[in-house]
Short mmCIF file of C-alpha atoms in Angstrom, two decimals:
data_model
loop_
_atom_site.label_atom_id
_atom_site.label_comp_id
_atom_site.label_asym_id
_atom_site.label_seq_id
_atom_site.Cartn_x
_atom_site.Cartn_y
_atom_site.Cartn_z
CA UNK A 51 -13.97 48.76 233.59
CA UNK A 52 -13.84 49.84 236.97
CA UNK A 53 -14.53 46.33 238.01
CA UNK A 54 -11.48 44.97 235.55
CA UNK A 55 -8.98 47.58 237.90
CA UNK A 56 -10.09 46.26 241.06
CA UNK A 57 -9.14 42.73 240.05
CA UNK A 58 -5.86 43.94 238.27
CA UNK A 59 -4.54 45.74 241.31
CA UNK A 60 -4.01 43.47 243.92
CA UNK A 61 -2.29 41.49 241.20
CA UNK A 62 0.54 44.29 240.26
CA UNK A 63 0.91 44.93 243.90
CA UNK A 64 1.49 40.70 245.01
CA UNK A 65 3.89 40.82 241.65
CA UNK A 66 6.03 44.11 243.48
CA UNK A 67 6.10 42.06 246.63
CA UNK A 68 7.11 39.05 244.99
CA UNK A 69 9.97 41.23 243.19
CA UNK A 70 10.94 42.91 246.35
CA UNK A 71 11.01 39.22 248.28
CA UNK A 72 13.72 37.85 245.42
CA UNK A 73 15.55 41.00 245.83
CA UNK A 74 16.16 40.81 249.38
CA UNK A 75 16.67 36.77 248.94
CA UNK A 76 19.73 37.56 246.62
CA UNK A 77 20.85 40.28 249.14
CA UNK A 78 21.18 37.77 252.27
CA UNK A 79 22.87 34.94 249.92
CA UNK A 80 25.34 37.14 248.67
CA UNK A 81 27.92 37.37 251.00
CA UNK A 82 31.13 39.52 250.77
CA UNK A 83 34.31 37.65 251.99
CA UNK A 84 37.74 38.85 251.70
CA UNK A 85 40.13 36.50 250.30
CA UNK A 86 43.77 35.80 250.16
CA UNK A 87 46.49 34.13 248.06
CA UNK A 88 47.57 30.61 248.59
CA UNK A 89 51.23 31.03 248.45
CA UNK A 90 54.40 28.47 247.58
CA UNK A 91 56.30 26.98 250.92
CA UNK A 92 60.06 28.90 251.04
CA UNK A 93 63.21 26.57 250.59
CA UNK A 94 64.04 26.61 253.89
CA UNK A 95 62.39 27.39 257.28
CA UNK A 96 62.71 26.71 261.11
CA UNK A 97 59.72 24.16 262.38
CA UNK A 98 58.58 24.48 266.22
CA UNK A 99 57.20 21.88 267.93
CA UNK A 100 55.58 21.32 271.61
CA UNK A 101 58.50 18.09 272.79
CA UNK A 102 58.24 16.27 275.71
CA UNK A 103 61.47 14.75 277.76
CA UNK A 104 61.73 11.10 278.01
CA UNK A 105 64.33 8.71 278.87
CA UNK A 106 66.17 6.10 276.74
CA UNK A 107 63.59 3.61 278.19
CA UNK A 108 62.14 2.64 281.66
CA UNK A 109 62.26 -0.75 283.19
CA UNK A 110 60.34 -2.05 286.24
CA UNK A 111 62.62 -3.47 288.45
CA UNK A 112 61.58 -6.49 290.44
CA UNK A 113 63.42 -9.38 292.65
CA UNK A 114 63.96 -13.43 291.11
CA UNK A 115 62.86 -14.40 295.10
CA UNK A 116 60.26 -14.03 297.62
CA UNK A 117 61.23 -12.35 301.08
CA UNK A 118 60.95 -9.31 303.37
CA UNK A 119 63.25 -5.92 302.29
CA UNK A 120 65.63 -5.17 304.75
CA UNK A 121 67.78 -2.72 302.95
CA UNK A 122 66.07 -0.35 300.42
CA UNK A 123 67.94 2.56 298.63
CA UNK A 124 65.64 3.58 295.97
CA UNK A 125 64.85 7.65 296.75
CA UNK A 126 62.73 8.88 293.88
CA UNK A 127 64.04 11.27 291.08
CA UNK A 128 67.94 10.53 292.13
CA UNK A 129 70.24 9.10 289.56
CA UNK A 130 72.56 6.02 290.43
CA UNK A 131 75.23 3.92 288.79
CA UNK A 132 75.84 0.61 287.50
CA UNK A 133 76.11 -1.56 289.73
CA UNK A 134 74.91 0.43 292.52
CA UNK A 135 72.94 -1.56 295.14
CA UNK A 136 69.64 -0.43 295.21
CA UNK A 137 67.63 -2.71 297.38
CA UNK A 138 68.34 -6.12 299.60
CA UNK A 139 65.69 -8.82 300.87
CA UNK A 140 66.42 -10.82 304.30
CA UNK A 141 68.84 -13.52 303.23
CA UNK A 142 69.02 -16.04 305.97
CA UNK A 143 66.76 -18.33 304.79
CA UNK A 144 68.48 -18.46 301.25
CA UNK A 145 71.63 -18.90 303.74
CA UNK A 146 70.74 -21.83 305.34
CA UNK A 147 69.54 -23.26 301.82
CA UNK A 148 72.93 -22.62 300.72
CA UNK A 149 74.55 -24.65 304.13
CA UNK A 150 71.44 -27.78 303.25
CA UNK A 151 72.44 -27.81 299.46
CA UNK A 152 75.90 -28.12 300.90
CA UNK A 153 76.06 -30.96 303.14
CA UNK A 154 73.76 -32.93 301.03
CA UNK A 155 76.49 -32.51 298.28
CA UNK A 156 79.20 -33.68 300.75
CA UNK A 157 76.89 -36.51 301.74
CA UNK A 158 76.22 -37.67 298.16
CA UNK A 159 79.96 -37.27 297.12
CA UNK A 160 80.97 -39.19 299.80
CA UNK A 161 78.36 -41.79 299.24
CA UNK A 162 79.06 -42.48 295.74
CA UNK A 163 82.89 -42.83 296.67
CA UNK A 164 81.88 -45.35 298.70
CA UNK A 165 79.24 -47.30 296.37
CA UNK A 166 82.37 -47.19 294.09
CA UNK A 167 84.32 -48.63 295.84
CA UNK A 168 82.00 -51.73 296.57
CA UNK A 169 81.16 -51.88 292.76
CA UNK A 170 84.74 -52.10 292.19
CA UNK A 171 85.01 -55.14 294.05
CA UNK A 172 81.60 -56.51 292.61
CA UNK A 173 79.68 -56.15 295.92
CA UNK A 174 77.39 -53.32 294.48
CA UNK A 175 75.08 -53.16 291.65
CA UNK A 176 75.33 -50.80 288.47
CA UNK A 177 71.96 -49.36 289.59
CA UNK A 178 73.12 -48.47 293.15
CA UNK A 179 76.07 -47.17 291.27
CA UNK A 180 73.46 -45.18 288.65
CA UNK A 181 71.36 -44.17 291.65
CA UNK A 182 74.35 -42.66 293.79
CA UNK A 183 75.78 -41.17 290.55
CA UNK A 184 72.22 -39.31 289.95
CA UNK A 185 71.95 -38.49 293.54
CA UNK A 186 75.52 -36.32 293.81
CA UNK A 187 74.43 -34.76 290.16
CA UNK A 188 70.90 -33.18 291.41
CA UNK A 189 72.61 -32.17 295.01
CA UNK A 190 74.99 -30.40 292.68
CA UNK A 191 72.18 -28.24 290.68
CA UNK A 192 70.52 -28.05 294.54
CA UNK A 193 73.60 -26.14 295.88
CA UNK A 194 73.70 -24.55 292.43
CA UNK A 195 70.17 -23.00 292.13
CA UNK A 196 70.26 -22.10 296.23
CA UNK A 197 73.54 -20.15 295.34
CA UNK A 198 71.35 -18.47 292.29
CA UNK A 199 68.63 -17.77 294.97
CA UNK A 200 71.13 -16.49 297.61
CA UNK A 201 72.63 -14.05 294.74
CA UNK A 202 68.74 -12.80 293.79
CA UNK A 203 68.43 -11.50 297.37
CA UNK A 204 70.41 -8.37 296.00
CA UNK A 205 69.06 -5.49 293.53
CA UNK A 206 71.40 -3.90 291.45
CA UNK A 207 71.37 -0.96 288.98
CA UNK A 208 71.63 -2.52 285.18
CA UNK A 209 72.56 0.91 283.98
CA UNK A 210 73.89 4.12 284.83
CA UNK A 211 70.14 5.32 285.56
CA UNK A 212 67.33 7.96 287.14
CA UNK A 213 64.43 5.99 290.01
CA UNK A 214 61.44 7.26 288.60
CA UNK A 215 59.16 5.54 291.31
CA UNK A 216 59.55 3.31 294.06
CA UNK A 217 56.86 1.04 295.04
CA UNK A 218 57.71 -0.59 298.24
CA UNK A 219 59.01 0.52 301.91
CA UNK A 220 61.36 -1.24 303.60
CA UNK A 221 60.67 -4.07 305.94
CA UNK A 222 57.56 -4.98 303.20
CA UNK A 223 57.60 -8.38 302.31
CA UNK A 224 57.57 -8.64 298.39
CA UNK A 225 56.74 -11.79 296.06
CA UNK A 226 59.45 -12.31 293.10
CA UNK A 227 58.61 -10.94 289.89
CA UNK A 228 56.82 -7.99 291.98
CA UNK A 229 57.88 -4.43 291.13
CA UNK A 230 59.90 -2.61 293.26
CA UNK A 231 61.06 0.45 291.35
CA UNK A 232 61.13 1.95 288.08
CA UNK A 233 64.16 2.99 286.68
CA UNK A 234 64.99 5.43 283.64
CA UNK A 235 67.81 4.96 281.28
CA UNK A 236 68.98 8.23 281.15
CA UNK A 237 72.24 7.82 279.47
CA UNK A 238 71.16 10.06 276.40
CA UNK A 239 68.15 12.61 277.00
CA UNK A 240 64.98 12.10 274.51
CA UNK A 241 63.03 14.62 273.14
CA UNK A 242 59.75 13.02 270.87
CA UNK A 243 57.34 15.04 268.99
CA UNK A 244 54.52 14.87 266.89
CA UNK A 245 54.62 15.88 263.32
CA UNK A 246 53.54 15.10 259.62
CA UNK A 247 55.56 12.18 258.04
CA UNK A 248 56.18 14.29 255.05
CA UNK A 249 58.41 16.57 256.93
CA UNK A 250 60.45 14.00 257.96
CA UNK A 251 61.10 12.57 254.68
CA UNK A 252 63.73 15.38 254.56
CA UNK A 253 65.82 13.90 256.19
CA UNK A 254 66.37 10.60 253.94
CA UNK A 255 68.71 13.18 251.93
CA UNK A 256 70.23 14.89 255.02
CA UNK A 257 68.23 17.89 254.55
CA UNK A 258 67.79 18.20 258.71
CA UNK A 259 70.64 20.65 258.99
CA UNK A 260 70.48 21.58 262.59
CA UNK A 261 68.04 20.94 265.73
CA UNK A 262 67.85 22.78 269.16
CA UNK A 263 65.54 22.13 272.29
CA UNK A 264 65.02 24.46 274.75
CA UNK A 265 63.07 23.61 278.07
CA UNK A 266 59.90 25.65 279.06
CA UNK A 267 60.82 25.84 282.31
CA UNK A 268 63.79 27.12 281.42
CA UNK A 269 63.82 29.12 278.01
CA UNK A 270 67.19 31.06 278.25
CA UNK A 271 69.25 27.32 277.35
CA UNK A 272 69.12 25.85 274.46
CA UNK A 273 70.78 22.44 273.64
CA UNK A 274 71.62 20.97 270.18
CA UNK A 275 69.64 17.71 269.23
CA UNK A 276 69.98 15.38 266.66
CA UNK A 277 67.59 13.36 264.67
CA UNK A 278 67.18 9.61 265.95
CA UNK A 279 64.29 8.04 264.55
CA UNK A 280 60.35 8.58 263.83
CA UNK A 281 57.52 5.88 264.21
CA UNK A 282 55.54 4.76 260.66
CA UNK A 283 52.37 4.10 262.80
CA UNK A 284 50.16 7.08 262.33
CA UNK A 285 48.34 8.31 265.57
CA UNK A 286 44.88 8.34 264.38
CA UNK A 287 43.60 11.26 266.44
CA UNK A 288 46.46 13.81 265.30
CA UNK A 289 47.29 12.23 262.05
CA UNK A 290 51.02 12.81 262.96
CA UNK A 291 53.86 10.39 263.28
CA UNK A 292 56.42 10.45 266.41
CA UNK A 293 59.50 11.81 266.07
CA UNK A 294 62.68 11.64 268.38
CA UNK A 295 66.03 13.86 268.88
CA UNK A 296 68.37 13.05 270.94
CA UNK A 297 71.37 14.58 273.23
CA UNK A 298 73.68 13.76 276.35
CA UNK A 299 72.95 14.80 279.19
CA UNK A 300 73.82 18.32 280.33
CA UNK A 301 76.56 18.43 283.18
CA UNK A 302 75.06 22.07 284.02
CA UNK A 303 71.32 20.82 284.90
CA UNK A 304 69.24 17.81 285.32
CA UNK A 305 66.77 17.27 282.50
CA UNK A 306 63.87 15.58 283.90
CA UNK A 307 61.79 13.34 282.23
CA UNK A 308 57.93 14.47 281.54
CA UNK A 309 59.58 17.89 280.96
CA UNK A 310 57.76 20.04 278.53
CA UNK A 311 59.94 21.42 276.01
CA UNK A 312 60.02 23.17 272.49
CA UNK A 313 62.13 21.66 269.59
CA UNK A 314 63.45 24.06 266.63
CA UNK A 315 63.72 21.65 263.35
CA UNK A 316 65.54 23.55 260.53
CA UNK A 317 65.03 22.36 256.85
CA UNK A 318 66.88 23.18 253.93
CA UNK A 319 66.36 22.85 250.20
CA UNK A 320 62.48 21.53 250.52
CA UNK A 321 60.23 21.27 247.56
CA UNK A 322 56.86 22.15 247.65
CA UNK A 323 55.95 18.43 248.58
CA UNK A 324 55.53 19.47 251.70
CA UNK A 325 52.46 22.10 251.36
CA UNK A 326 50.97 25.20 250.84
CA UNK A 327 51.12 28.54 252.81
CA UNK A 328 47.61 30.14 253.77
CA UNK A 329 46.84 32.88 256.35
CA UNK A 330 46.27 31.54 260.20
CA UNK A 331 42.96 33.32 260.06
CA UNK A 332 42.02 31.39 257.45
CA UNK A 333 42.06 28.23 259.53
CA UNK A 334 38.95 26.40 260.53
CA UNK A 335 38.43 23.05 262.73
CA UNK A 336 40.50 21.45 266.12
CA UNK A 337 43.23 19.02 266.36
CA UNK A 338 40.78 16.48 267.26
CA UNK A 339 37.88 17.15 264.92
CA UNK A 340 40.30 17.88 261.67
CA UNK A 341 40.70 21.46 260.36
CA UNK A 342 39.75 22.95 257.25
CA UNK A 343 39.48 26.17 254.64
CA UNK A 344 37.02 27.83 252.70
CA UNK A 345 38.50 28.38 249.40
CA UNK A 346 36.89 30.78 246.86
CA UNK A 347 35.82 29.76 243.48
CA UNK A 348 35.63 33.08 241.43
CA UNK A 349 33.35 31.28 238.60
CA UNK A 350 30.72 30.46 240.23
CA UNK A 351 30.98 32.67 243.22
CA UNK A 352 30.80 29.20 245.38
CA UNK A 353 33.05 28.29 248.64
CA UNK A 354 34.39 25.14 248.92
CA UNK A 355 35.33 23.51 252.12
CA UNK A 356 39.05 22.06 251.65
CA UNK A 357 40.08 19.65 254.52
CA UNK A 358 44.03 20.32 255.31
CA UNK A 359 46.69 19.07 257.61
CA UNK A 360 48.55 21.77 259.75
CA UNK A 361 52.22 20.67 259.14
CA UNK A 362 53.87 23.71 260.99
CA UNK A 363 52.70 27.06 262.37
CA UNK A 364 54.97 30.29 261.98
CA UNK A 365 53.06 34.08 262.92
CA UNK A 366 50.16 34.69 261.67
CA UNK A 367 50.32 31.68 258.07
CA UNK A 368 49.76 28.15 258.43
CA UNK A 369 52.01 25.50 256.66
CA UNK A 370 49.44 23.24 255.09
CA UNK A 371 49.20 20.18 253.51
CA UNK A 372 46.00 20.10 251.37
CA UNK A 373 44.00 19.87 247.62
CA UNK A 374 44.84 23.66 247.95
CA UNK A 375 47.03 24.51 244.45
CA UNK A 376 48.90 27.97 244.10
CA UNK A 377 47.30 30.62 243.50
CA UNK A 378 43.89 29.32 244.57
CA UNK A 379 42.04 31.87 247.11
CA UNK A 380 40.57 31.13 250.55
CA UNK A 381 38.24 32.83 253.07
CA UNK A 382 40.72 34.64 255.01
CA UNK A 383 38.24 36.72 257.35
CA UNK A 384 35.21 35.58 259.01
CA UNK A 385 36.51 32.09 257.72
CA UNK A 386 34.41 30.39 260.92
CA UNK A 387 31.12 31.91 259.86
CA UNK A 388 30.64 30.38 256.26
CA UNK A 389 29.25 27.43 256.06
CA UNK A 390 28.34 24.94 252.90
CA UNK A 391 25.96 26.23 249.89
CA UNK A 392 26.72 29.97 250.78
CA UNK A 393 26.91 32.06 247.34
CA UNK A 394 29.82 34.87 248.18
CA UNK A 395 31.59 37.76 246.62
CA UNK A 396 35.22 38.62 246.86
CA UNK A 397 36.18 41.69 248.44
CA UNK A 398 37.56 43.83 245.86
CA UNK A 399 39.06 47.01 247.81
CA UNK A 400 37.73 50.40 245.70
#
């Protein structure tokens, strides 16, 4: 008997242990997470988004001819009109092209004057007339393209526009077809951001009702806007589309482009098409590596990871665009330290 007891206990006592070990098991799996609501996206609401300043479009400016600058009026970051002179190349040699293409027209006028004359009176062939006929027609498109050449010697402004860089000094010697400057068509100001096409679908019903921009650099001024265009290409990194607004130019300050600047977007009468609400604590992930939430399913006591799209940002909730349906819960504290498979409880306040 007393043999039977020795045998028996070290069983009872591994069985406690084993007991214990599951207890603690389900302990550390069951995690406590407090959870919130996912909400419906209001009517209407203001959208902010990071803008950067850009011109109409930029051109590289370049001469038709070869030669050395001797006249160069192309100062960086100043704006000049149309028609404005902007740079000159040494024209003598286009000159005295000009004088040759010249004289060899008067020669071959005068030539097939007389070779008309003689065929008139049957002492000259039809091909000396043909050949004397072709010879005054290609000194005409001579003096004609050394005219052109003569006239490419000058750089003018095409537009009403900002220099954005220069790339030559005077007295360098530049090939044709060889940038000189950049110029900046700065006849309306742009303003492009990035944002979900959804958003923008808004507008096919006029639902954009009013736009402002406001420079970083200078956050007291803000400036109306109005809706241009956005791109259909996606940017694969951001999985955003570009979007553009539009003013003139300010006579009070120069708007530079490269600028960083915020745009206000305000929408009216949305549906729910364009996303959830869920806290900003709640959000998981990067720009460039996607973001995410954990939502809570009460069943099974499981989190599920729920990939989303960030449409628009406003305190401290998140504008989403997601699987996410209303009234579905997510993690929203701790939300970066779950991870997949964990078993959790909700956090039911006592």
């Amino acid at each position: 008997m007393f043999r039977v007891f020795l045998i028996l206990a070290p069983l009872i006592v591994l069985a406690g242990c084993k007991e214990e070990v599951s207890q603690v098991q389900q302990t550390t799996k069951a995690v406590v997470v407090q959870t919130a609501e996912v909400g419906v996206y209001a009517d209407e609401s203001d959208f902010n988004f990071p803008a950067v300043v850009s011109a109409v479009n930029t051109i590289d400016l370049s001469f038709e001819v070869t030669g050395r600058l001797k006249q160069v009026n192309l100062p960086e970051g100043t704006t000049v009109k149309q028609g404005q002179l902007l740079a000159a190349i040494d024209d003598a040699p286009y000159l005295r092209r000009v004088e040759q293409a010249t004289t060899r027209l008067t020669k071959a006028k005068r030539d097939l004057k007389r070779i008309e004359s003689l065929f008139d009176k049957g002492l000259a062939s039809r091909a000396q007339l043909d050949n004397s006929t072709t010879e005054r027609e290609l000194a005409e498109i001579d003096l004609k393209q050394s005219k052109q050449d003569l006239a490419y010697t000058k750089l003018y402004a095409p537009f009403d526009a900002q220099i954005a860089q220069r790339m030559v000094d005077n007295k360098n010697f530049v090939q044709a077809g060889q940038i000189v400057a950049k110029l900046q068509d700065v006849s309306k100001i742009y303003f492009k951001i990035n944002v979900p096409e959804r958003l923008f679908t808004a507008n096919r019903d006029g639902k954009i009702s009013a736009a402002t921009a406001t420079i970083i650099s200078s956050p007291d001024k803000q400036y109306a806007v109005e809706y241009v265009e956005h791109s259909t290409q996606l940017e694969p990194y951001t999985q955003t589309y570009q979007a553009v607004f539009a003013m003139d130019p300010p006579k009070d300050t120069t708007l530079t482009p490269g600028a960083r600047a915020m745009v206000k977007v305000h929408i009216s009468n949305l549906s729910n098409t364009l996303g959830k609400v869920v806290p900003l604590s709640a959000l998981v992930g990067t720009q460039e590596a996607g973001f995410y939430v954990w939502q809570f399913v009460g069943d099974n006591e499981a989190l599920v990871k729920v990939p989303v799209t960030v449409v628009n940002m406003s305190g401290n909730f998140v504008l989403v665009q997601s699987a996410l349906k209303d009234g579905d819960s997510v993690v929203s504290a701790g939300a970066s330290k779950m991870y997949e498979g964990v078993i959790a409880k909700a956090y039911v306040m006592e």
